[in-house]
Amino acid sequence: MIDAHHHLWDLSAVHYPWLMAKGVERFFGDPSPIQRDYLLDEFRADAAAQGFSASVHIQVGAEDGLAEARWVQSVADTTPDWPLAQVVFCDLTAPNLDTQLDAFRALPTVKGVRQIVGRAPGEDSVTGTNDLLDNPRFLDGLREAGRRELSFDLQLIPELMDKTARVLEQAPDTKIALCHAGSSHDRSPQGLADWATKLRDLTALPQVTCKLSGLGMFQHDWAVDDFRPIIEPCLAQFGPDRCMFGSNFPVDSLYSDYATLVQAHRAIVPQEMHKAVFHDTAAAFYAL
């Protein structure tokens, strides 16, 4: 089994501004309990106990994306018995994009890049990350990532799906991993119906694969059935060969332990789809 979306950090090795900002509420809640080192040994103990034996590290807001990537590479190098791929932060609009991508490609664990398009309406109104969709350099960067056989991890909110789909259809050779099933932040019946409808704009693009991850960020006191109206439409629209599980730990550890989270997904994903969702899709997408 492969956990296709988690984070690690060593606060003495890499600087993460948001992990140093005390008392600052985030769109997913109060980060105080995770503003500490979170290393592979801790993650691995939880994951291995549930049958996982490999994973994909996703960049997590380091001040220097290359420093973070080199640190993750060092973790992978010292733990060869735990296959670890990584998705790095790269500004696809940067004038020195080629140089940055060359540096990342020199690290064997690097499989893709992530530049967040949308987190949640409140934070997006402050950060302005939604503007990436109007920047022609962003599309150029997506195409260049694909040319270098790097995937793109897409984090956005449902309100941006149609506009994003129009950008992505112009970069058909770049594999896309939709983070957190598209961040359905409105969990009302109407909000979930709107999300499922908007999701079809991305489902229609064959290069897009969906991550069943981060589902607790917008509903902290969740029960298993709260995930059903998200997981089931994803499986119906994408199919199991285009869906993969990710824990989003340690962020989702704010709301549950690892075992409870995995068991909730196992209970909803039909048994005949487990092999694809918990292993095969991620193995193929990230070449693990």
PDB file of N, CA and C in Angstrom, residues 161 165 194-205 233 236-238:
ATOM      1  N   MET A 161     -12.699  25.214 -10.588  1.00  0.00           N
ATOM      2  CA  MET A 161     -12.511  23.999 -11.394  1.00  0.00           C
ATOM      3  C   MET A 161     -12.737  24.232 -12.886  1.00  0.00           C
ATOM      4  N   ALA A 165      -9.789  23.833 -15.587  1.00  0.00           N
ATOM      5  CA  ALA A 165      -9.902  22.824 -16.640  1.00  0.00           C
ATOM      6  C   ALA A 165      -9.549  23.418 -17.998  1.00  0.00           C
ATOM      7  N   ASP A 194     -22.938  20.861  -5.709  1.00  0.00           N
ATOM      8  CA  ASP A 194     -22.244  21.796  -6.603  1.00  0.00           C
ATOM      9  C   ASP A 194     -20.820  21.327  -6.873  1.00  0.00           C
ATOM     10  N   TRP A 195     -20.146  20.868  -5.807  1.00  0.00           N
ATOM     11  CA  TRP A 195     -18.774  20.349  -5.977  1.00  0.00           C
ATOM     12  C   TRP A 195     -18.753  19.171  -6.946  1.00  0.00           C
ATOM     13  N   ALA A 196     -19.672  18.224  -6.782  1.00  0.00           N
ATOM     14  CA  ALA A 196     -19.695  17.031  -7.639  1.00  0.00           C
ATOM     15  C   ALA A 196     -19.952  17.407  -9.095  1.00  0.00           C
ATOM     16  N   THR A 197     -20.770  18.432  -9.309  1.00  0.00           N
ATOM     17  CA  THR A 197     -21.038  18.891 -10.673  1.00  0.00           C
ATOM     18  C   THR A 197     -19.797  19.555 -11.273  1.00  0.00           C
ATOM     19  N   LYS A 198     -19.164  20.435 -10.497  1.00  0.00           N
ATOM     20  CA  LYS A 198     -17.971  21.131 -10.985  1.00  0.00           C
ATOM     21  C   LYS A 198     -16.821  20.152 -11.223  1.00  0.00           C
ATOM     22  N   LEU A 199     -16.767  19.088 -10.437  1.00  0.00           N
ATOM     23  CA  LEU A 199     -15.694  18.109 -10.562  1.00  0.00           C
ATOM     24  C   LEU A 199     -15.647  17.512 -11.969  1.00  0.00           C
ATOM     25  N   ARG A 200     -16.775  17.459 -12.645  1.00  0.00           N
ATOM     26  CA  ARG A 200     -16.823  16.849 -13.976  1.00  0.00           C
ATOM     27  C   ARG A 200     -15.953  17.595 -14.989  1.00  0.00           C
ATOM     28  N   ASP A 201     -15.707  18.882 -14.747  1.00  0.00           N
ATOM     29  CA  ASP A 201     -14.810  19.613 -15.645  1.00  0.00           C
ATOM     30  C   ASP A 201     -13.403  19.013 -15.619  1.00  0.00           C
ATOM     31  N   LEU A 202     -12.994  18.506 -14.459  1.00  0.00           N
ATOM     32  CA  LEU A 202     -11.679  17.893 -14.335  1.00  0.00           C
ATOM     33  C   LEU A 202     -11.719  16.415 -14.684  1.00  0.00           C
ATOM     34  N   THR A 203     -12.808  15.747 -14.337  1.00  0.00           N
ATOM     35  CA  THR A 203     -12.953  14.337 -14.686  1.00  0.00           C
ATOM     36  C   THR A 203     -12.818  14.122 -16.188  1.00  0.00           C
ATOM     37  N   ALA A 204     -13.297  15.088 -16.957  1.00  0.00           N
ATOM     38  CA  ALA A 204     -13.301  14.960 -18.415  1.00  0.00           C
ATOM     39  C   ALA A 204     -11.896  14.992 -19.016  1.00  0.00           C
ATOM     40  N   LEU A 205     -10.911  15.425 -18.244  1.00  0.00           N
ATOM     41  CA  LEU A 205      -9.540  15.513 -18.749  1.00  0.00           C
ATOM     42  C   LEU A 205      -8.804  14.226 -18.397  1.00  0.00           C
ATOM     43  N   PRO A 233     -18.671   9.877  -5.220  1.00  0.00           N
ATOM     44  CA  PRO A 233     -18.677  10.562  -6.512  1.00  0.00           C
ATOM     45  C   PRO A 233     -17.313  10.547  -7.211  1.00  0.00           C
ATOM     46  N   ALA A 236     -16.989   7.200  -8.773  1.00  0.00           N
ATOM     47  CA  ALA A 236     -17.920   7.066  -9.894  1.00  0.00           C
ATOM     48  C   ALA A 236     -17.452   7.851 -11.106  1.00  0.00           C
ATOM     49  N   GLN A 237     -16.905   9.035 -10.872  1.00  0.00           N
ATOM     50  CA  GLN A 237     -16.508   9.893 -11.986  1.00  0.00           C
ATOM     51  C   GLN A 237     -15.140   9.526 -12.554  1.00  0.00           C
ATOM     52  N   PHE A 238     -14.184   9.281 -11.690  1.00  0.00           N
ATOM     53  CA  PHE A 238     -12.820   8.994 -12.156  1.00  0.00           C
ATOM     54  C   PHE A 238     -12.584   7.505 -12.375  1.00  0.00           C
TER      55      PHE A 238
END
